[in-house]
């Protein structure tokens, strides 16, 4: 016999809010500090022992009073830096996105900048821009700046790789490089190179030809600019 609602369905969070509203009032009555979104919740306490006590008490309440089953693999007592909530964690008082969320982001960017994806560059940049802006619109509140410049350069390098693959033939590569200000000697050397697309995307000539401003003009957003905007910096 099937029970419950499909994972990811719109009905699940609605039913969770209706059912767990009683839990919210119970936690407020007990004086707990907590945050909940649908069925995802964190409860803040001062010590490990207090956490274990609250965990045991609430498990009994949820299973006995609300007739819910607790998933032991997703429920634990731990330091906030070891927990995730809605894709974020808190380390030394700073909000950070979870590493697994960053890994998922990079995986999707790789798909959108895959060399074998047979779409126009305009379409690719549009889809990539939509995804990057949407992701940063949510995860941009992360206060961890260190990976931001590296992400920017990584995405730009992948786009340069896509252009290099699209140009394909040596004559076409020379034509584009010359039009972008690369010397004839350097253009020929690059166009006739047998090195990988990924390697060529990082050469000085490609970085000069398809510089950051040029890629921006084509519609490629900057992770750094989006992050600064989310942080409220000018």
PDB file of C-alpha atoms in Angstrom:
ATOM      1  CA  UNK A   1       0.000   0.000   0.000  1.00  0.00           C
ATOM      2  CA  UNK A   2       1.445   3.363  -1.047  1.00  0.00           C
ATOM      3  CA  UNK A   3       1.524   6.168   1.498  1.00  0.00           C
ATOM      4  CA  UNK A   4       2.506   9.812   1.474  1.00  0.00           C
ATOM      5  CA  UNK A   5       2.940  12.219  -1.424  1.00  0.00           C
ATOM      6  CA  UNK A   6       5.475  12.249  -4.277  1.00  0.00           C
ATOM      7  CA  UNK A   7       8.844  13.757  -3.340  1.00  0.00           C
ATOM      8  CA  UNK A   8       9.168  17.260  -4.770  1.00  0.00           C
ATOM      9  CA  UNK A   9       5.434  17.614  -5.327  1.00  0.00           C
ATOM     10  CA  UNK A  10       3.715  20.907  -4.444  1.00  0.00           C
ATOM     11  CA  UNK A  11       1.386  19.187  -1.997  1.00  0.00           C
ATOM     12  CA  UNK A  12       4.164  17.938   0.304  1.00  0.00           C
ATOM     13  CA  UNK A  13       5.302  21.313   1.755  1.00  0.00           C
ATOM     14  CA  UNK A  14       1.686  22.431   2.148  1.00  0.00           C
ATOM     15  CA  UNK A  15       0.767  19.357   4.162  1.00  0.00           C
ATOM     16  CA  UNK A  16       3.994  19.662   6.162  1.00  0.00           C
ATOM     17  CA  UNK A  17       3.140  23.233   7.146  1.00  0.00           C
ATOM     18  CA  UNK A  18      -0.383  22.239   8.165  1.00  0.00           C
ATOM     19  CA  UNK A  19       0.731  19.247  10.221  1.00  0.00           C
ATOM     20  CA  UNK A  20       3.878  20.770  11.736  1.00  0.00           C
ATOM     21  CA  UNK A  21       2.176  24.001  12.757  1.00  0.00           C
ATOM     22  CA  UNK A  22       1.335  22.220  15.999  1.00  0.00           C
ATOM     23  CA  UNK A  23       5.035  21.390  16.437  1.00  0.00           C
ATOM     24  CA  UNK A  24       5.952  25.062  15.989  1.00  0.00           C
ATOM     25  CA  UNK A  25       3.623  26.030  18.826  1.00  0.00           C
ATOM     26  CA  UNK A  26       5.008  23.251  21.003  1.00  0.00           C
ATOM     27  CA  UNK A  27       8.589  24.418  20.430  1.00  0.00           C
ATOM     28  CA  UNK A  28       7.598  28.004  21.206  1.00  0.00           C
ATOM     29  CA  UNK A  29       5.872  26.817  24.385  1.00  0.00           C
ATOM     30  CA  UNK A  30       9.069  25.068  25.444  1.00  0.00           C
ATOM     31  CA  UNK A  31      11.133  28.189  24.714  1.00  0.00           C
ATOM     32  CA  UNK A  32      13.308  26.649  21.971  1.00  0.00           C
ATOM     33  CA  UNK A  33      15.059  28.691  19.304  1.00  0.00           C
ATOM     34  CA  UNK A  34      14.413  27.053  15.935  1.00  0.00           C
ATOM     35  CA  UNK A  35      13.916  27.557  12.218  1.00  0.00           C
ATOM     36  CA  UNK A  36      11.685  25.459   9.985  1.00  0.00           C
ATOM     37  CA  UNK A  37      10.910  25.364   6.270  1.00  0.00           C
ATOM     38  CA  UNK A  38       8.343  22.687   5.343  1.00  0.00           C
ATOM     39  CA  UNK A  39       9.800  19.520   6.927  1.00  0.00           C
ATOM     40  CA  UNK A  40      13.383  20.823   7.171  1.00  0.00           C
ATOM     41  CA  UNK A  41      14.174  22.083  10.662  1.00  0.00           C
ATOM     42  CA  UNK A  42      17.039  23.062  12.965  1.00  0.00           C
ATOM     43  CA  UNK A  43      16.699  23.556  16.714  1.00  0.00           C
ATOM     44  CA  UNK A  44      19.451  25.467  18.501  1.00  0.00           C
ATOM     45  CA  UNK A  45      20.633  24.461  21.967  1.00  0.00           C
ATOM     46  CA  UNK A  46      23.753  25.196  23.996  1.00  0.00           C
ATOM     47  CA  UNK A  47      25.239  21.754  24.642  1.00  0.00           C
ATOM     48  CA  UNK A  48      25.442  18.282  23.151  1.00  0.00           C
ATOM     49  CA  UNK A  49      23.623  16.851  26.154  1.00  0.00           C
ATOM     50  CA  UNK A  50      20.778  19.337  25.760  1.00  0.00           C
ATOM     51  CA  UNK A  51      20.566  18.467  22.078  1.00  0.00           C
ATOM     52  CA  UNK A  52      20.285  14.756  22.794  1.00  0.00           C
ATOM     53  CA  UNK A  53      17.603  15.418  25.407  1.00  0.00           C
ATOM     54  CA  UNK A  54      15.586  17.600  23.014  1.00  0.00           C
ATOM     55  CA  UNK A  55      16.032  15.070  20.215  1.00  0.00           C
ATOM     56  CA  UNK A  56      14.656  12.260  22.359  1.00  0.00           C
ATOM     57  CA  UNK A  57      11.763  14.353  23.629  1.00  0.00           C
ATOM     58  CA  UNK A  58      10.721  15.618  20.200  1.00  0.00           C
ATOM     59  CA  UNK A  59      11.024  12.192  18.617  1.00  0.00           C
ATOM     60  CA  UNK A  60       8.586  10.907  21.225  1.00  0.00           C
ATOM     61  CA  UNK A  61       6.298  13.904  20.581  1.00  0.00           C
ATOM     62  CA  UNK A  62       6.323  13.564  16.782  1.00  0.00           C
ATOM     63  CA  UNK A  63       5.820   9.814  16.740  1.00  0.00           C
ATOM     64  CA  UNK A  64       3.340   9.723  19.607  1.00  0.00           C
ATOM     65  CA  UNK A  65       1.342  12.914  19.217  1.00  0.00           C
ATOM     66  CA  UNK A  66       1.560  13.598  15.463  1.00  0.00           C
ATOM     67  CA  UNK A  67       1.981   9.963  14.323  1.00  0.00           C
ATOM     68  CA  UNK A  68       5.022  10.823  12.183  1.00  0.00           C
ATOM     69  CA  UNK A  69       8.066   8.682  11.523  1.00  0.00           C
ATOM     70  CA  UNK A  70      11.504  10.214  12.053  1.00  0.00           C
ATOM     71  CA  UNK A  71      14.183   9.436   9.467  1.00  0.00           C
ATOM     72  CA  UNK A  72      17.244   8.581  11.620  1.00  0.00           C
ATOM     73  CA  UNK A  73      19.663   9.095   8.718  1.00  0.00           C
ATOM     74  CA  UNK A  74      18.558  12.724   8.292  1.00  0.00           C
ATOM     75  CA  UNK A  75      18.168  13.618  11.958  1.00  0.00           C
ATOM     76  CA  UNK A  76      21.124  14.187  14.268  1.00  0.00           C
ATOM     77  CA  UNK A  77      22.549  16.194  17.119  1.00  0.00           C
ATOM     78  CA  UNK A  78      25.634  18.045  15.942  1.00  0.00           C
ATOM     79  CA  UNK A  79      27.438  21.373  15.818  1.00  0.00           C
ATOM     80  CA  UNK A  80      25.924  23.908  13.434  1.00  0.00           C
ATOM     81  CA  UNK A  81      29.053  23.741  11.254  1.00  0.00           C
ATOM     82  CA  UNK A  82      28.295  20.055  10.707  1.00  0.00           C
ATOM     83  CA  UNK A  83      24.664  20.625   9.739  1.00  0.00           C
ATOM     84  CA  UNK A  84      22.978  21.932   6.639  1.00  0.00           C
ATOM     85  CA  UNK A  85      19.754  23.894   6.391  1.00  0.00           C
ATOM     86  CA  UNK A  86      18.208  24.802   3.025  1.00  0.00           C
ATOM     87  CA  UNK A  87      21.585  24.430   1.317  1.00  0.00           C
ATOM     88  CA  UNK A  88      23.585  26.433   3.863  1.00  0.00           C
ATOM     89  CA  UNK A  89      25.676  25.926   6.959  1.00  0.00           C
ATOM     90  CA  UNK A  90      27.236  28.298   9.498  1.00  0.00           C
ATOM     91  CA  UNK A  91      30.983  28.134  10.157  1.00  0.00           C
ATOM     92  CA  UNK A  92      32.595  30.480  12.688  1.00  0.00           C
ATOM     93  CA  UNK A  93      29.536  32.691  12.599  1.00  0.00           C
ATOM     94  CA  UNK A  94      29.511  33.029   8.799  1.00  0.00           C
ATOM     95  CA  UNK A  95      26.869  31.708   6.407  1.00  0.00           C
ATOM     96  CA  UNK A  96      28.256  29.414   3.719  1.00  0.00           C
ATOM     97  CA  UNK A  97      26.714  27.296   1.012  1.00  0.00           C
ATOM     98  CA  UNK A  98      27.140  23.553   1.401  1.00  0.00           C
ATOM     99  CA  UNK A  99      29.933  21.955  -0.593  1.00  0.00           C
ATOM    100  CA  UNK A 100      27.503  19.506  -2.160  1.00  0.00           C
ATOM    101  CA  UNK A 101      25.465  22.439  -3.476  1.00  0.00           C
ATOM    102  CA  UNK A 102      28.579  23.931  -5.056  1.00  0.00           C
ATOM    103  CA  UNK A 103      29.397  20.539  -6.589  1.00  0.00           C
ATOM    104  CA  UNK A 104      25.889  20.371  -8.083  1.00  0.00           C
ATOM    105  CA  UNK A 105      26.310  23.911  -9.437  1.00  0.00           C
ATOM    106  CA  UNK A 106      29.589  23.054 -11.145  1.00  0.00           C
ATOM    107  CA  UNK A 107      28.109  19.867 -12.582  1.00  0.00           C
ATOM    108  CA  UNK A 108      25.270  21.833 -14.171  1.00  0.00           C
ATOM    109  CA  UNK A 109      27.659  24.471 -15.523  1.00  0.00           C
ATOM    110  CA  UNK A 110      29.716  21.690 -17.107  1.00  0.00           C
ATOM    111  CA  UNK A 111      26.578  20.458 -18.848  1.00  0.00           C
ATOM    112  CA  UNK A 112      25.759  23.950 -20.120  1.00  0.00           C
ATOM    113  CA  UNK A 113      29.319  24.466 -21.353  1.00  0.00           C
ATOM    114  CA  UNK A 114      29.839  20.986 -22.751  1.00  0.00           C
ATOM    115  CA  UNK A 115      31.770  20.986 -26.035  1.00  0.00           C
ATOM    116  CA  UNK A 116      29.462  18.430 -27.632  1.00  0.00           C
ATOM    117  CA  UNK A 117      26.234  20.358 -26.970  1.00  0.00           C
ATOM    118  CA  UNK A 118      25.150  21.303 -30.486  1.00  0.00           C
ATOM    119  CA  UNK A 119      23.496  24.673 -29.844  1.00  0.00           C
ATOM    120  CA  UNK A 120      24.295  28.227 -30.885  1.00  0.00           C
ATOM    121  CA  UNK A 121      26.580  30.254 -28.642  1.00  0.00           C
ATOM    122  CA  UNK A 122      23.779  32.764 -28.094  1.00  0.00           C
ATOM    123  CA  UNK A 123      21.458  30.032 -26.819  1.00  0.00           C
ATOM    124  CA  UNK A 124      24.202  28.540 -24.640  1.00  0.00           C
ATOM    125  CA  UNK A 125      25.053  31.898 -23.058  1.00  0.00           C
ATOM    126  CA  UNK A 126      21.386  32.635 -22.444  1.00  0.00           C
ATOM    127  CA  UNK A 127      20.804  29.322 -20.651  1.00  0.00           C
ATOM    128  CA  UNK A 128      24.065  29.626 -18.709  1.00  0.00           C
ATOM    129  CA  UNK A 129      23.262  33.191 -17.689  1.00  0.00           C
ATOM    130  CA  UNK A 130      19.787  32.216 -16.493  1.00  0.00           C
ATOM    131  CA  UNK A 131      21.169  29.386 -14.390  1.00  0.00           C
ATOM    132  CA  UNK A 132      24.051  31.356 -12.874  1.00  0.00           C
ATOM    133  CA  UNK A 133      21.844  34.327 -11.988  1.00  0.00           C
ATOM    134  CA  UNK A 134      19.197  32.073 -10.469  1.00  0.00           C
ATOM    135  CA  UNK A 135      21.753  30.109  -8.432  1.00  0.00           C
ATOM    136  CA  UNK A 136      23.481  33.225  -7.143  1.00  0.00           C
ATOM    137  CA  UNK A 137      20.120  34.838  -6.467  1.00  0.00           C
ATOM    138  CA  UNK A 138      19.619  32.127  -3.854  1.00  0.00           C
ATOM    139  CA  UNK A 139      23.144  31.218  -2.719  1.00  0.00           C
ATOM    140  CA  UNK A 140      24.585  34.730  -2.978  1.00  0.00           C
ATOM    141  CA  UNK A 141      23.916  35.316   0.720  1.00  0.00           C
ATOM    142  CA  UNK A 142      26.894  33.060   1.465  1.00  0.00           C
ATOM    143  CA  UNK A 143      29.508  35.191   3.244  1.00  0.00           C
ATOM    144  CA  UNK A 144      32.405  33.035   2.037  1.00  0.00           C
ATOM    145  CA  UNK A 145      34.192  35.056  -0.657  1.00  0.00           C
ATOM    146  CA  UNK A 146      37.284  32.873  -1.246  1.00  0.00           C
ATOM    147  CA  UNK A 147      35.846  30.608  -4.009  1.00  0.00           C
ATOM    148  CA  UNK A 148      34.138  33.461  -5.906  1.00  0.00           C
ATOM    149  CA  UNK A 149      37.045  34.663  -8.146  1.00  0.00           C
ATOM    150  CA  UNK A 150      38.038  31.066  -8.907  1.00  0.00           C
ATOM    151  CA  UNK A 151      34.486  30.241  -9.987  1.00  0.00           C
ATOM    152  CA  UNK A 152      34.439  33.272 -12.278  1.00  0.00           C
ATOM    153  CA  UNK A 153      37.684  32.297 -13.979  1.00  0.00           C
ATOM    154  CA  UNK A 154      36.633  28.660 -14.273  1.00  0.00           C
ATOM    155  CA  UNK A 155      33.377  29.566 -16.059  1.00  0.00           C
ATOM    156  CA  UNK A 156      35.162  31.996 -18.376  1.00  0.00           C
ATOM    157  CA  UNK A 157      37.723  29.362 -19.257  1.00  0.00           C
ATOM    158  CA  UNK A 158      34.963  26.891 -20.088  1.00  0.00           C
ATOM    159  CA  UNK A 159      33.326  29.460 -22.370  1.00  0.00           C
ATOM    160  CA  UNK A 160      36.642  30.153 -24.121  1.00  0.00           C
ATOM    161  CA  UNK A 161      36.952  26.410 -24.634  1.00  0.00           C
ATOM    162  CA  UNK A 162      33.496  26.364 -26.233  1.00  0.00           C
ATOM    163  CA  UNK A 163      34.435  29.145 -28.643  1.00  0.00           C
ATOM    164  CA  UNK A 164      37.699  27.411 -29.538  1.00  0.00           C
ATOM    165  CA  UNK A 165      35.800  24.215 -30.311  1.00  0.00           C
ATOM    166  CA  UNK A 166      33.175  26.105 -32.315  1.00  0.00           C
ATOM    167  CA  UNK A 167      35.811  27.758 -34.532  1.00  0.00           C
ATOM    168  CA  UNK A 168      37.091  24.255 -35.298  1.00  0.00           C
ATOM    169  CA  UNK A 169      39.259  24.817 -38.425  1.00  0.00           C
ATOM    170  CA  UNK A 170      42.714  26.491 -38.296  1.00  0.00           C
ATOM    171  CA  UNK A 171      41.721  29.081 -40.887  1.00  0.00           C
ATOM    172  CA  UNK A 172      38.620  30.026 -38.903  1.00  0.00           C
ATOM    173  CA  UNK A 173      40.630  30.247 -35.686  1.00  0.00           C
ATOM    174  CA  UNK A 174      43.210  32.513 -37.294  1.00  0.00           C
ATOM    175  CA  UNK A 175      40.469  34.735 -38.683  1.00  0.00           C
ATOM    176  CA  UNK A 176      38.809  35.214 -35.306  1.00  0.00           C
ATOM    177  CA  UNK A 177      42.056  35.696 -33.393  1.00  0.00           C
ATOM    178  CA  UNK A 178      43.275  38.338 -35.857  1.00  0.00           C
ATOM    179  CA  UNK A 179      39.950  40.158 -35.623  1.00  0.00           C
ATOM    180  CA  UNK A 180      40.335  40.226 -31.846  1.00  0.00           C
ATOM    181  CA  UNK A 181      43.784  41.785 -31.878  1.00  0.00           C
ATOM    182  CA  UNK A 182      46.077  38.751 -31.716  1.00  0.00           C
ATOM    183  CA  UNK A 183      49.242  38.964 -33.810  1.00  0.00           C
ATOM    184  CA  UNK A 184      49.483  36.876 -36.990  1.00  0.00           C
ATOM    185  CA  UNK A 185      52.389  34.805 -35.640  1.00  0.00           C
ATOM    186  CA  UNK A 186      50.566  34.000 -32.389  1.00  0.00           C
ATOM    187  CA  UNK A 187      47.295  33.306 -34.221  1.00  0.00           C
ATOM    188  CA  UNK A 188      48.977  30.759 -36.514  1.00  0.00           C
ATOM    189  CA  UNK A 189      50.777  29.091 -33.594  1.00  0.00           C
ATOM    190  CA  UNK A 190      47.526  28.725 -31.686  1.00  0.00           C
ATOM    191  CA  UNK A 191      45.442  27.622 -34.666  1.00  0.00           C
ATOM    192  CA  UNK A 192      47.875  24.846 -35.580  1.00  0.00           C
ATOM    193  CA  UNK A 193      48.417  23.610 -32.019  1.00  0.00           C
ATOM    194  CA  UNK A 194      47.434  20.032 -31.188  1.00  0.00           C
ATOM    195  CA  UNK A 195      46.894  20.746 -27.506  1.00  0.00           C
ATOM    196  CA  UNK A 196      43.499  20.177 -25.905  1.00  0.00           C
ATOM    197  CA  UNK A 197      40.618  22.654 -26.029  1.00  0.00           C
ATOM    198  CA  UNK A 198      40.855  23.036 -22.264  1.00  0.00           C
ATOM    199  CA  UNK A 199      44.568  23.866 -22.451  1.00  0.00           C
ATOM    200  CA  UNK A 200      44.121  26.346 -25.281  1.00  0.00           C
ATOM    201  CA  UNK A 201      41.346  28.135 -23.403  1.00  0.00           C
ATOM    202  CA  UNK A 202      43.908  29.332 -20.865  1.00  0.00           C
ATOM    203  CA  UNK A 203      46.601  30.599 -23.228  1.00  0.00           C
ATOM    204  CA  UNK A 204      47.475  34.328 -23.125  1.00  0.00           C
ATOM    205  CA  UNK A 205      46.227  34.795 -26.698  1.00  0.00           C
ATOM    206  CA  UNK A 206      42.779  33.384 -25.908  1.00  0.00           C
ATOM    207  CA  UNK A 207      42.560  35.379 -22.691  1.00  0.00           C
ATOM    208  CA  UNK A 208      43.466  38.510 -24.647  1.00  0.00           C
ATOM    209  CA  UNK A 209      41.067  37.822 -27.512  1.00  0.00           C
ATOM    210  CA  UNK A 210      38.119  36.633 -25.424  1.00  0.00           C
ATOM    211  CA  UNK A 211      38.809  38.847 -22.436  1.00  0.00           C
ATOM    212  CA  UNK A 212      36.466  39.344 -19.508  1.00  0.00           C
ATOM    213  CA  UNK A 213      34.851  42.460 -20.962  1.00  0.00           C
ATOM    214  CA  UNK A 214      34.233  40.727 -24.292  1.00  0.00           C
ATOM    215  CA  UNK A 215      32.610  37.723 -22.611  1.00  0.00           C
ATOM    216  CA  UNK A 216      30.488  40.083 -20.527  1.00  0.00           C
ATOM    217  CA  UNK A 217      29.336  41.816 -23.693  1.00  0.00           C
ATOM    218  CA  UNK A 218      28.235  38.434 -25.059  1.00  0.00           C
ATOM    219  CA  UNK A 219      25.997  37.947 -22.034  1.00  0.00           C
ATOM    220  CA  UNK A 220      28.180  36.014 -19.585  1.00  0.00           C
ATOM    221  CA  UNK A 221      27.408  37.190 -16.015  1.00  0.00           C
ATOM    222  CA  UNK A 222      30.098  37.646 -13.375  1.00  0.00           C
ATOM    223  CA  UNK A 223      29.825  35.537 -10.227  1.00  0.00           C
ATOM    224  CA  UNK A 224      31.715  38.246  -8.329  1.00  0.00           C
ATOM    225  CA  UNK A 225      29.349  41.013  -9.417  1.00  0.00           C
ATOM    226  CA  UNK A 226      26.293  38.918  -8.578  1.00  0.00           C
ATOM    227  CA  UNK A 227      27.764  38.041  -5.166  1.00  0.00           C
ATOM    228  CA  UNK A 228      28.586  41.678  -4.383  1.00  0.00           C
ATOM    229  CA  UNK A 229      25.052  42.688  -5.318  1.00  0.00           C
ATOM    230  CA  UNK A 230      23.583  39.978  -3.052  1.00  0.00           C
ATOM    231  CA  UNK A 231      25.843  41.165  -0.215  1.00  0.00           C
ATOM    232  CA  UNK A 232      24.700  44.758  -0.692  1.00  0.00           C
ATOM    233  CA  UNK A 233      28.049  46.057  -1.931  1.00  0.00           C
ATOM    234  CA  UNK A 234      28.169  48.719  -4.621  1.00  0.00           C
TER     235      UNK A 234
END
